[in-house]
PDB file of C-alpha atoms in Angstrom:
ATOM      1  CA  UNK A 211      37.890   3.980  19.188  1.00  0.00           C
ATOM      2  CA  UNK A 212      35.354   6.295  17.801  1.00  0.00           C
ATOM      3  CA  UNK A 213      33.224   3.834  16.140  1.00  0.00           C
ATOM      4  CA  UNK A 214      32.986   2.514  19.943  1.00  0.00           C
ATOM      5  CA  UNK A 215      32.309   5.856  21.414  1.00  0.00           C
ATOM      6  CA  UNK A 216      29.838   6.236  18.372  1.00  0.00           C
ATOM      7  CA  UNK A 217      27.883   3.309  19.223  1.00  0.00           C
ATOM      8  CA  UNK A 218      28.178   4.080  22.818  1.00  0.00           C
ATOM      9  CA  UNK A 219      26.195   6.927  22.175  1.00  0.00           C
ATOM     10  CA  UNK A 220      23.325   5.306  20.583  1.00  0.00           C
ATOM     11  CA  UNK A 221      22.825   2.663  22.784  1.00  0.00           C
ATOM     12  CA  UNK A 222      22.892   5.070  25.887  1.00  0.00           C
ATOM     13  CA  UNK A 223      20.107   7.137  23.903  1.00  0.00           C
ATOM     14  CA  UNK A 224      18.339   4.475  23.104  1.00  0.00           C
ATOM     15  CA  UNK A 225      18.178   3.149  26.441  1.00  0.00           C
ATOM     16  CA  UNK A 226      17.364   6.778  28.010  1.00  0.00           C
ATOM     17  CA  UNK A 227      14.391   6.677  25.591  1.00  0.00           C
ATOM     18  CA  UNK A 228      13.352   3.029  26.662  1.00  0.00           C
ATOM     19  CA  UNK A 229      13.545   4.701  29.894  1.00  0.00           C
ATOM     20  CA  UNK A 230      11.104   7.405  29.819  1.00  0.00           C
ATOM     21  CA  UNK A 231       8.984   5.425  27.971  1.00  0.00           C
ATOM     22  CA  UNK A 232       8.513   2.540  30.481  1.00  0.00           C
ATOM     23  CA  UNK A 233       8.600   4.841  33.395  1.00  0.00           C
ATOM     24  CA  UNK A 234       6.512   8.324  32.410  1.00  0.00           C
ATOM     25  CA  UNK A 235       3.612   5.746  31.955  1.00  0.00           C
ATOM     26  CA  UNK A 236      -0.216   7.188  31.611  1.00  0.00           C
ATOM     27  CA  UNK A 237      -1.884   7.077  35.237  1.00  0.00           C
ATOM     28  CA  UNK A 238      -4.896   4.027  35.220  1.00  0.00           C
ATOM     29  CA  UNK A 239      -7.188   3.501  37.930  1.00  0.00           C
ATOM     30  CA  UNK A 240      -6.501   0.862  40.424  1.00  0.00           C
ATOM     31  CA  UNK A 241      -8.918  -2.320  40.360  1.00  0.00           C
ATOM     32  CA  UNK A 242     -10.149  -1.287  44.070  1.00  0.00           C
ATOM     33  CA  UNK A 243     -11.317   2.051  42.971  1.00  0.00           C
ATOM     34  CA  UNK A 244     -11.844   3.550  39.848  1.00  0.00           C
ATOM     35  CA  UNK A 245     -11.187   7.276  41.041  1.00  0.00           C
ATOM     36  CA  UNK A 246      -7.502   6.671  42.479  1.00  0.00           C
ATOM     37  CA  UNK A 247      -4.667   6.315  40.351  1.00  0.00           C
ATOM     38  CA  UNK A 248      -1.363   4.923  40.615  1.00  0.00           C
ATOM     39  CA  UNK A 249       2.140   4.965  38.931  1.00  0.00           C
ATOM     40  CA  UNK A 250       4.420   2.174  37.675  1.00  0.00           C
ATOM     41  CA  UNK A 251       7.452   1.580  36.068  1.00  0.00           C
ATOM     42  CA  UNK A 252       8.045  -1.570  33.654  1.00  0.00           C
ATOM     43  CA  UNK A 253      10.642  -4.234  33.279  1.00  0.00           C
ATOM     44  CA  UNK A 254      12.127  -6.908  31.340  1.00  0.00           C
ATOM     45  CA  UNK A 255      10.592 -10.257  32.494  1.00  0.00           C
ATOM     46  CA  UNK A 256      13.364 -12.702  33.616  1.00  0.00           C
ATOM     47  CA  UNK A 257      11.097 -15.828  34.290  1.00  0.00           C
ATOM     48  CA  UNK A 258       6.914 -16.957  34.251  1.00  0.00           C
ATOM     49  CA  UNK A 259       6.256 -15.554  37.793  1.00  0.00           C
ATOM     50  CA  UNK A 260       7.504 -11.353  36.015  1.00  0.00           C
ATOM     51  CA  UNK A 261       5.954 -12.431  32.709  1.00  0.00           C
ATOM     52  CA  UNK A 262       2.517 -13.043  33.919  1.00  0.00           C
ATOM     53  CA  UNK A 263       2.839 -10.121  36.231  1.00  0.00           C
ATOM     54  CA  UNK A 264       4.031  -7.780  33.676  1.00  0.00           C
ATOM     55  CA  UNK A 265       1.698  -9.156  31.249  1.00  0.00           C
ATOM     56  CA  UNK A 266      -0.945  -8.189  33.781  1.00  0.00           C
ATOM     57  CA  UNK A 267      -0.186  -5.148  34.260  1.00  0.00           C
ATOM     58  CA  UNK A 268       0.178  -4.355  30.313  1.00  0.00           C
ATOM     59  CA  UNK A 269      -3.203  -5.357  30.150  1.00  0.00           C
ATOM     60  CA  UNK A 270      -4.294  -2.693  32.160  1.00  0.00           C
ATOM     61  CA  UNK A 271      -3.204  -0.181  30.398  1.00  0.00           C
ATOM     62  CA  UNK A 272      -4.374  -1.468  27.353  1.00  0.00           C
ATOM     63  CA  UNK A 273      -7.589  -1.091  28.116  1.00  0.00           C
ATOM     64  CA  UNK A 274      -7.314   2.342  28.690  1.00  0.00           C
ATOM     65  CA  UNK A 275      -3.789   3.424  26.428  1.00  0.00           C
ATOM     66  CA  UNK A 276      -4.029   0.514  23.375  1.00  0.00           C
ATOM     67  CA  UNK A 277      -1.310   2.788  21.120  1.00  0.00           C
ATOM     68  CA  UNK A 278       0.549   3.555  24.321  1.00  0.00           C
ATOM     69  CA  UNK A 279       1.383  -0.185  25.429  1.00  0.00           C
ATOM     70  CA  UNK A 280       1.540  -0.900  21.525  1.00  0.00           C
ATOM     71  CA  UNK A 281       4.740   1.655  20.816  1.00  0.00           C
ATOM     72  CA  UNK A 282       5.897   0.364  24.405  1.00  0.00           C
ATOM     73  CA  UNK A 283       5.775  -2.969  23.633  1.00  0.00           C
ATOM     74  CA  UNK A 284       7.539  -2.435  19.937  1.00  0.00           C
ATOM     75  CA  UNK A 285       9.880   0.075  21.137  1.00  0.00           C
ATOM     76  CA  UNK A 286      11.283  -2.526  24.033  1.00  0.00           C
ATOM     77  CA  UNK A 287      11.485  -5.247  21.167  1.00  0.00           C
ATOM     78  CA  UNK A 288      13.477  -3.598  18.901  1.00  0.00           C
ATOM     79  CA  UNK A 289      15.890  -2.423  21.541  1.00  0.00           C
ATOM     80  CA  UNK A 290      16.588  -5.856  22.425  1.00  0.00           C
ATOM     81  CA  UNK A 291      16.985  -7.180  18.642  1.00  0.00           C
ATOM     82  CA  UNK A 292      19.057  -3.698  17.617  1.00  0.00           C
ATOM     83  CA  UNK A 293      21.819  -4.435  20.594  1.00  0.00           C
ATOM     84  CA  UNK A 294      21.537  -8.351  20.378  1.00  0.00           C
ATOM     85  CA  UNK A 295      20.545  -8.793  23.998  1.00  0.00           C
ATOM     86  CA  UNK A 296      19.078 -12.275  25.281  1.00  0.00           C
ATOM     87  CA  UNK A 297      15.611 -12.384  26.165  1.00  0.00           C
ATOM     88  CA  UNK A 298      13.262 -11.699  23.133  1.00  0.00           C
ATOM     89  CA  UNK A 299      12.195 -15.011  23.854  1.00  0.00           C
ATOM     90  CA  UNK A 300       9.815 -13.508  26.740  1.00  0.00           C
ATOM     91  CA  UNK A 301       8.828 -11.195  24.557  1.00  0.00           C
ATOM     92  CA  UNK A 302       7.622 -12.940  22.008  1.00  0.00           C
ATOM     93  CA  UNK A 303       5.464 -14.901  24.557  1.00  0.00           C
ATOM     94  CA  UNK A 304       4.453 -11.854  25.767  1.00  0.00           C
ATOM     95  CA  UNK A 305       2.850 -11.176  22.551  1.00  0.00           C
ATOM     96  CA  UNK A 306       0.963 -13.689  22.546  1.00  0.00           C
ATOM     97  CA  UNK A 307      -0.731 -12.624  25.781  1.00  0.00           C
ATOM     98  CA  UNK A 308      -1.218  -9.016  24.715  1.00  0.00           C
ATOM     99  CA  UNK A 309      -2.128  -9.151  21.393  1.00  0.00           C
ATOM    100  CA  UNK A 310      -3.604 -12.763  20.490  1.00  0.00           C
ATOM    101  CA  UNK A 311      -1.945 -15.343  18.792  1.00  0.00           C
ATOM    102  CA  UNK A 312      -2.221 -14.354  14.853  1.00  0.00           C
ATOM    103  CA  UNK A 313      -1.760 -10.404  15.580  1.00  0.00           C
ATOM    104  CA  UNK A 314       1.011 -11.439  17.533  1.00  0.00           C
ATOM    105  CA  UNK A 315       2.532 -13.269  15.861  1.00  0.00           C
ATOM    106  CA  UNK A 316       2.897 -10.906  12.742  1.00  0.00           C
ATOM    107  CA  UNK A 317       4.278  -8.100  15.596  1.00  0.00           C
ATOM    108  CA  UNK A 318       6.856 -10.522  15.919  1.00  0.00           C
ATOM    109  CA  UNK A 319       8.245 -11.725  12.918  1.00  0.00           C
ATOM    110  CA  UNK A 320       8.167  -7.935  11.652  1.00  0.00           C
ATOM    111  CA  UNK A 321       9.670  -6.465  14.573  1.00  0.00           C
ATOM    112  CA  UNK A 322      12.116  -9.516  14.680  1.00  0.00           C
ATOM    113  CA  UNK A 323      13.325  -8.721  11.393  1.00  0.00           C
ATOM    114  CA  UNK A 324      13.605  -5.442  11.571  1.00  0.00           C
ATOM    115  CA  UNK A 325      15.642  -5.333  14.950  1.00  0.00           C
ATOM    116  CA  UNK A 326      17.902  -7.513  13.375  1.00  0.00           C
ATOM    117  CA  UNK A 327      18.013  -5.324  10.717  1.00  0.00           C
ATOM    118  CA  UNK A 328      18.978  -2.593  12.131  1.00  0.00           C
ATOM    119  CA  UNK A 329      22.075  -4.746  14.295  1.00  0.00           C
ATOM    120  CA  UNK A 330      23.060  -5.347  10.476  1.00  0.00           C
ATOM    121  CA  UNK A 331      23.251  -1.896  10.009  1.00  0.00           C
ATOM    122  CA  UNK A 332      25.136  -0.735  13.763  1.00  0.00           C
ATOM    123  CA  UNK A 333      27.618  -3.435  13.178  1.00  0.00           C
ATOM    124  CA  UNK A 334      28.261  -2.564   9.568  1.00  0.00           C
ATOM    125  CA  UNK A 335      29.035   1.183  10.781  1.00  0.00           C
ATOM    126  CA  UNK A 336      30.228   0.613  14.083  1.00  0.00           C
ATOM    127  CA  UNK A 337      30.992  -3.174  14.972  1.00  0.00           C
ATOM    128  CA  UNK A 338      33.220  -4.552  12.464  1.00  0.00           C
ATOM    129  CA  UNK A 339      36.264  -4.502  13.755  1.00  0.00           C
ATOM    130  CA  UNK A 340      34.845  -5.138  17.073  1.00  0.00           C
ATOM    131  CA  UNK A 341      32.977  -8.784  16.030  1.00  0.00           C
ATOM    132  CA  UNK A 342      36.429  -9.729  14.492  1.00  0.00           C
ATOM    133  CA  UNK A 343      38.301  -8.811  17.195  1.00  0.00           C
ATOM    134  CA  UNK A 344      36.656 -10.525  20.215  1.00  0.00           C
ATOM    135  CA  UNK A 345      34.555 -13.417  18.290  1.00  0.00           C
ATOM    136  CA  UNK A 346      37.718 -14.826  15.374  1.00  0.00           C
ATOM    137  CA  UNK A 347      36.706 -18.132  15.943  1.00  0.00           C
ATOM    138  CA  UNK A 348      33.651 -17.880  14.933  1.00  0.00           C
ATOM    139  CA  UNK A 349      33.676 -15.714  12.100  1.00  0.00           C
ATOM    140  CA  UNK A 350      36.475 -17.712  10.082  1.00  0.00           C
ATOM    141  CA  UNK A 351      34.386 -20.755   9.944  1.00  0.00           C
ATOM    142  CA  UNK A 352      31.087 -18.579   9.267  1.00  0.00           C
ATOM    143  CA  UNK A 353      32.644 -16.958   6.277  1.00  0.00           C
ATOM    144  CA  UNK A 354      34.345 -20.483   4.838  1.00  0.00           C
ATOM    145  CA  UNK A 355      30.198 -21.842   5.147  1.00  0.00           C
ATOM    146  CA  UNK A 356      28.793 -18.705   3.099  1.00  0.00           C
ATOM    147  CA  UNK A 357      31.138 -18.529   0.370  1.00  0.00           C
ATOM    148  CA  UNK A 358      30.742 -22.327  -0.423  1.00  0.00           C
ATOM    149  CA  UNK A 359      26.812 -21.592  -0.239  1.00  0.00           C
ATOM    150  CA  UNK A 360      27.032 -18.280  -2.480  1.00  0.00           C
ATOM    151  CA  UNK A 361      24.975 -19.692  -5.370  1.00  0.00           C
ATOM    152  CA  UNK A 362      21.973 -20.961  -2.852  1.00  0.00           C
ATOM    153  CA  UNK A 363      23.058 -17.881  -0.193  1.00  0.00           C
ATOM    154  CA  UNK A 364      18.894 -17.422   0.679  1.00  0.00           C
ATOM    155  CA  UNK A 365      18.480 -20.874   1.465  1.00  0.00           C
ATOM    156  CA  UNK A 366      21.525 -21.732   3.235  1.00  0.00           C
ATOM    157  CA  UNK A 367      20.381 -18.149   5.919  1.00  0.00           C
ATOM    158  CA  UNK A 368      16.963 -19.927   5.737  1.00  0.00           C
ATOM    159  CA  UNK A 369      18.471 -22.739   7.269  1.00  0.00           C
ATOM    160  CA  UNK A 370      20.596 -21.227   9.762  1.00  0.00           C
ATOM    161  CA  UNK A 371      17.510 -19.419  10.806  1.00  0.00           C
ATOM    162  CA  UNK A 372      15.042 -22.168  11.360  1.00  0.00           C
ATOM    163  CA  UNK A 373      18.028 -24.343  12.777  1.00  0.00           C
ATOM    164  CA  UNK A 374      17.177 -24.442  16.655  1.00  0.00           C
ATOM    165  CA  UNK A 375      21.128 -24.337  17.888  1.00  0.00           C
ATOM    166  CA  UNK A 376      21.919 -21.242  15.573  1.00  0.00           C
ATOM    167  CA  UNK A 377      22.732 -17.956  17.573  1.00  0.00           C
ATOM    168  CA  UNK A 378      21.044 -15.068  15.835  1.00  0.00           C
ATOM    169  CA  UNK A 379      22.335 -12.658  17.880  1.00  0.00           C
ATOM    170  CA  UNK A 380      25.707 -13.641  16.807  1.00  0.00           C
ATOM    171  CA  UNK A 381      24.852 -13.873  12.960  1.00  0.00           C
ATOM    172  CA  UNK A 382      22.859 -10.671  13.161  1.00  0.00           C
ATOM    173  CA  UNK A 383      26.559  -8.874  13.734  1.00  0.00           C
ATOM    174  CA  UNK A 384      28.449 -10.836  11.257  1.00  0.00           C
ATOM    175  CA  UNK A 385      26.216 -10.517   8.653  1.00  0.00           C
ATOM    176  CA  UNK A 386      27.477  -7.052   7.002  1.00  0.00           C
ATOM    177  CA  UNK A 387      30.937  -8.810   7.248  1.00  0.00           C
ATOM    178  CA  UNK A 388      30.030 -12.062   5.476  1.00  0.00           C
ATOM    179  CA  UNK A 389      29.162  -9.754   2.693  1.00  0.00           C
ATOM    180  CA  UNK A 390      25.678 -10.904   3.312  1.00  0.00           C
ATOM    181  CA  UNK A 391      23.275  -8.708   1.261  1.00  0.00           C
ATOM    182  CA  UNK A 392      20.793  -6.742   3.388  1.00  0.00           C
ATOM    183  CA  UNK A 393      17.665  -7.282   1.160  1.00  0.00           C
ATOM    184  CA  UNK A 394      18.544 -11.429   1.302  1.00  0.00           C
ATOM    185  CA  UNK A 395      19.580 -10.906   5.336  1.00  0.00           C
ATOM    186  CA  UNK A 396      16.179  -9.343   6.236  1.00  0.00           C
ATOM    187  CA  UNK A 397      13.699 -12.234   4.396  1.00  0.00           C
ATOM    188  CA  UNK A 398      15.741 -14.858   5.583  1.00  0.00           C
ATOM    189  CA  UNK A 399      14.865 -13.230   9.272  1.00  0.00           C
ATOM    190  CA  UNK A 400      11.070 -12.349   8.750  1.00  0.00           C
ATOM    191  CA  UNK A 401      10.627 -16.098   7.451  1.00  0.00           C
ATOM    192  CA  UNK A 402      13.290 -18.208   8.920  1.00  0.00           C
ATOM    193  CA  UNK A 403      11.849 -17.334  12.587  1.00  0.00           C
ATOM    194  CA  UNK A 404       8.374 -17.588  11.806  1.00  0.00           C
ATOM    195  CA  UNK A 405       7.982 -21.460  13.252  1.00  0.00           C
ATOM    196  CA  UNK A 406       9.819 -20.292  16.477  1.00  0.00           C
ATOM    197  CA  UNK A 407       8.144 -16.777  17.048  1.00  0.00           C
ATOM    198  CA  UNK A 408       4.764 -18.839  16.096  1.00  0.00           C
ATOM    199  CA  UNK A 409       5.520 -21.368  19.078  1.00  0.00           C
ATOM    200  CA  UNK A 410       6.551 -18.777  21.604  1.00  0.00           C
ATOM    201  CA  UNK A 411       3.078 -16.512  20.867  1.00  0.00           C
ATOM    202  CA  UNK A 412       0.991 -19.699  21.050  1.00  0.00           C
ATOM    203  CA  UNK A 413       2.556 -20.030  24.617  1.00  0.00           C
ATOM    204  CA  UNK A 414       1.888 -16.348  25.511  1.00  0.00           C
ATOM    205  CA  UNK A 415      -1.919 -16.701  24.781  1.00  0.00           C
ATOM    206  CA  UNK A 416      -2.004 -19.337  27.114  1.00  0.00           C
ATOM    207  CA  UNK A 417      -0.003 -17.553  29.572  1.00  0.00           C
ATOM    208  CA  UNK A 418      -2.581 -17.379  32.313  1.00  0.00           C
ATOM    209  CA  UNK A 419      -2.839 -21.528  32.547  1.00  0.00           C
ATOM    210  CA  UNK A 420       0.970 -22.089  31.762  1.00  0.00           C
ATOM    211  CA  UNK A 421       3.185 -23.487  34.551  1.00  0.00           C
ATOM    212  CA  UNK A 422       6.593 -23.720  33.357  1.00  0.00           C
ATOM    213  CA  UNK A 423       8.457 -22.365  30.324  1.00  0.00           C
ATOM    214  CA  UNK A 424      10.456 -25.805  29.790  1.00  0.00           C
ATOM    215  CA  UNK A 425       7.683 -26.947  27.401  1.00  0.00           C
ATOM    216  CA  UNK A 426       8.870 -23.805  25.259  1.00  0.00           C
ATOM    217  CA  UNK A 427      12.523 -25.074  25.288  1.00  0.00           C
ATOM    218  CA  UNK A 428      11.711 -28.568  25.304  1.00  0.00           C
ATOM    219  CA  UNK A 429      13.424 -31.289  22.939  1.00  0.00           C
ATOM    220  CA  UNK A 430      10.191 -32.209  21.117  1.00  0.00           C
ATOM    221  CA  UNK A 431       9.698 -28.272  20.065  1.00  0.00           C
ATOM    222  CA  UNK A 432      13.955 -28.644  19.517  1.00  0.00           C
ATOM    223  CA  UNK A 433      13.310 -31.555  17.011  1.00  0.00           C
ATOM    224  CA  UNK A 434      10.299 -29.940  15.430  1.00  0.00           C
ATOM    225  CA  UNK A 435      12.557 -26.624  14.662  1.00  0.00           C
ATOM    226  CA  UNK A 436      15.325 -28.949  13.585  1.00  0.00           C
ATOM    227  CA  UNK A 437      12.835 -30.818  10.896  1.00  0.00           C
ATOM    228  CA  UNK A 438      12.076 -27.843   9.380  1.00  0.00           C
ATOM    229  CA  UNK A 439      15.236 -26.585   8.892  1.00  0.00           C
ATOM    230  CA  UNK A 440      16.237 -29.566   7.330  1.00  0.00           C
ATOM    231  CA  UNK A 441      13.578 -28.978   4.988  1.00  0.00           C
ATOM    232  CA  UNK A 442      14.347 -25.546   4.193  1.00  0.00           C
ATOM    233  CA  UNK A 443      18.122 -26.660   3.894  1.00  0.00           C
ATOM    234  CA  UNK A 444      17.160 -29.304   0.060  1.00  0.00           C
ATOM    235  CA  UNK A 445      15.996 -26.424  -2.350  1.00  0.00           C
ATOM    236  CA  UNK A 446      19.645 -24.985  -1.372  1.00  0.00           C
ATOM    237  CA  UNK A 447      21.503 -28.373  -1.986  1.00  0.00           C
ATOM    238  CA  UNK A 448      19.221 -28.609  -5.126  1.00  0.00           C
ATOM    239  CA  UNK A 449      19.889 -24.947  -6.481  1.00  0.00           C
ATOM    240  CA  UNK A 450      24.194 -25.731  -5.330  1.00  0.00           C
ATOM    241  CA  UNK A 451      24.081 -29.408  -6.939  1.00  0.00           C
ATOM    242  CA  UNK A 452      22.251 -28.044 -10.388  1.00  0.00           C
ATOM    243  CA  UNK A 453      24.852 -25.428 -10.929  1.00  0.00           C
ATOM    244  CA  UNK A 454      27.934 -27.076 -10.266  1.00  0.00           C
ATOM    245  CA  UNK A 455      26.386 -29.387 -13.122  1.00  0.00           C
ATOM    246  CA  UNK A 456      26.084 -26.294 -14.966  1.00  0.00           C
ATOM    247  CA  UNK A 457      29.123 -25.006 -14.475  1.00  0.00           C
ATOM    248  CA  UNK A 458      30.806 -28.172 -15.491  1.00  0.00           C
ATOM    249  CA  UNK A 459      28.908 -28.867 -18.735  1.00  0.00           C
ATOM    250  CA  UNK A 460      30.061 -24.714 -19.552  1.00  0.00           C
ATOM    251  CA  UNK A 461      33.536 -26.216 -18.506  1.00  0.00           C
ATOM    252  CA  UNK A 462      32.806 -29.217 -21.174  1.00  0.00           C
ATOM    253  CA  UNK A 463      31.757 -26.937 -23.789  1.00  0.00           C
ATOM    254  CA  UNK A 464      34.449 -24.566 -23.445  1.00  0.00           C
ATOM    255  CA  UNK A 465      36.883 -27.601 -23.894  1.00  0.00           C
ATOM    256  CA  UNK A 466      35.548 -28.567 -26.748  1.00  0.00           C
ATOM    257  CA  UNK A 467      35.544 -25.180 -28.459  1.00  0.00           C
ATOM    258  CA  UNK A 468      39.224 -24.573 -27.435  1.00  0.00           C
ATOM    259  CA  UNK A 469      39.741 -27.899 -29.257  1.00  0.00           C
ATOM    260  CA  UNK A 470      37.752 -27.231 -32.587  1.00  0.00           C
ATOM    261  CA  UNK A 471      40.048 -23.675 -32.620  1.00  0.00           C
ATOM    262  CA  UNK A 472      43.582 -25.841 -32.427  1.00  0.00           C
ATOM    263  CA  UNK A 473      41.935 -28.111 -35.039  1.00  0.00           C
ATOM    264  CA  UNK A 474      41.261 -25.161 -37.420  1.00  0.00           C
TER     265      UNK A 474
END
């Protein structure tokens, strides 16, 4: 109960912050006249029609507050990753329209993994018992898959990131209870996700011509994630079949030397 109330606490500060910051924005002149002045408060985007808007609006203020719409914009982001709520997807696109799509691009994969870092961390002091509690089915299963991958552990997160059907959200709070190392957890992030965050900023700097988002969830860019993660997935089975070799030639040898002893 008070590791609930504890996290409680930080998500409702976060979200105050979040708050202030969207809404206590810098006053920009209006495009009709350049000596009146008007407020605004910001949003999450829920679909193209709010994404171009906001991403209008954004660019407003850009030209006039760059490092104001720049802590905005990484502020919101890591909100989202810390509490694993949907929707970074828009973000990421987002990017793309604010910043270009190379700039962009490395906003996201850092801020990516370091949201998820930092869900690592709030469920390894606060979530625990809650991820076990409401999500067994899922964890048992998780935990049988990482202990058989221990020896290729990098590669086998490498491949759950780049695999298009993985939830993040939902290995993001398991992680500190698979035992998953936080050093191996926050590469596999920042380089697992690079293919997808690298297709969703290529469709924010074209935001302006773009009519639908289904060509960002479509089952050509589903296949083209799902290649790759089959890719990432062989220097895994390569590193997993070369040491159970090894450890049965140890196995072999140790034989042996137990026999030479009985024959002395």
């Amino acid at each position: 109960m008070r590791s609930l109330l504890c996290l409680f606490l930080v998500f409702v500060g976060c979200t105050f912050t979040l708050y202030l910051l969207s809404t206590r924005l810098p006053r920009v002149p209006t495009r009709g006249s350049a000596e009146e002045t008007e407020d605004r408060s910001l949003w999450f985007p829920s679909d193209l029609a709010e994404l171009r808007e906001l991403s209008e609006v954004l660019r407003d203020y850009r030209k006039e507050h760059q490092a104001y719409v720049f802590l905005l914009f990484c502020s919101a982001y890591l909100y989202k990753q810390c509490f694993a709520i949907p929707g970074s997807s828009f973000l990421n696109v987002l990017a793309g329209a604010l910043f270009g799509p190379w700039l962009g691009l490395l906003m996201c994969c850092v801020l990516t993994s370091v949201g998820a870092t930092c869900c690592y961390l709030l469920s390894s002091m606060f979530g625990k018992q809650l991820v076990v509690s409401y999500f067994p089915d899922k964890v048992a299963p998780l935990q049988r898959k990482v202990e058989e991958n221990r020896n290729s552990l990098f590669f086998f997160l490498l491949f759950l990131r780049l695999f298009p059907m993985t939830p993040n959200w939902f290995l993001n709070l398991s992680a500190p209870i698979l035992n998953i190392p936080i050093g191996q957890f926050f590469f596999s992030v920042l380089i697992g996700l690079i293919p997808y965050n690298f297709l969703c900023v290529q469709t924010g700097s074209i935001l302006s011509t773009l009519t639908s988002l289904d060509t960002l969830f479509s089952w050509e860019t589903v296949f083209k994630l799902l290649a790759i993660a089959l890719v990432a997935l062989v220097p895994g089975t390569l590193i997993k079949k070369f040491s159970q070799k090894d450890l049965h030639l140890n196995e072999a040898s140790n034989t042996n030397h137990l026999s030479r002893r009985k024959g002395m």
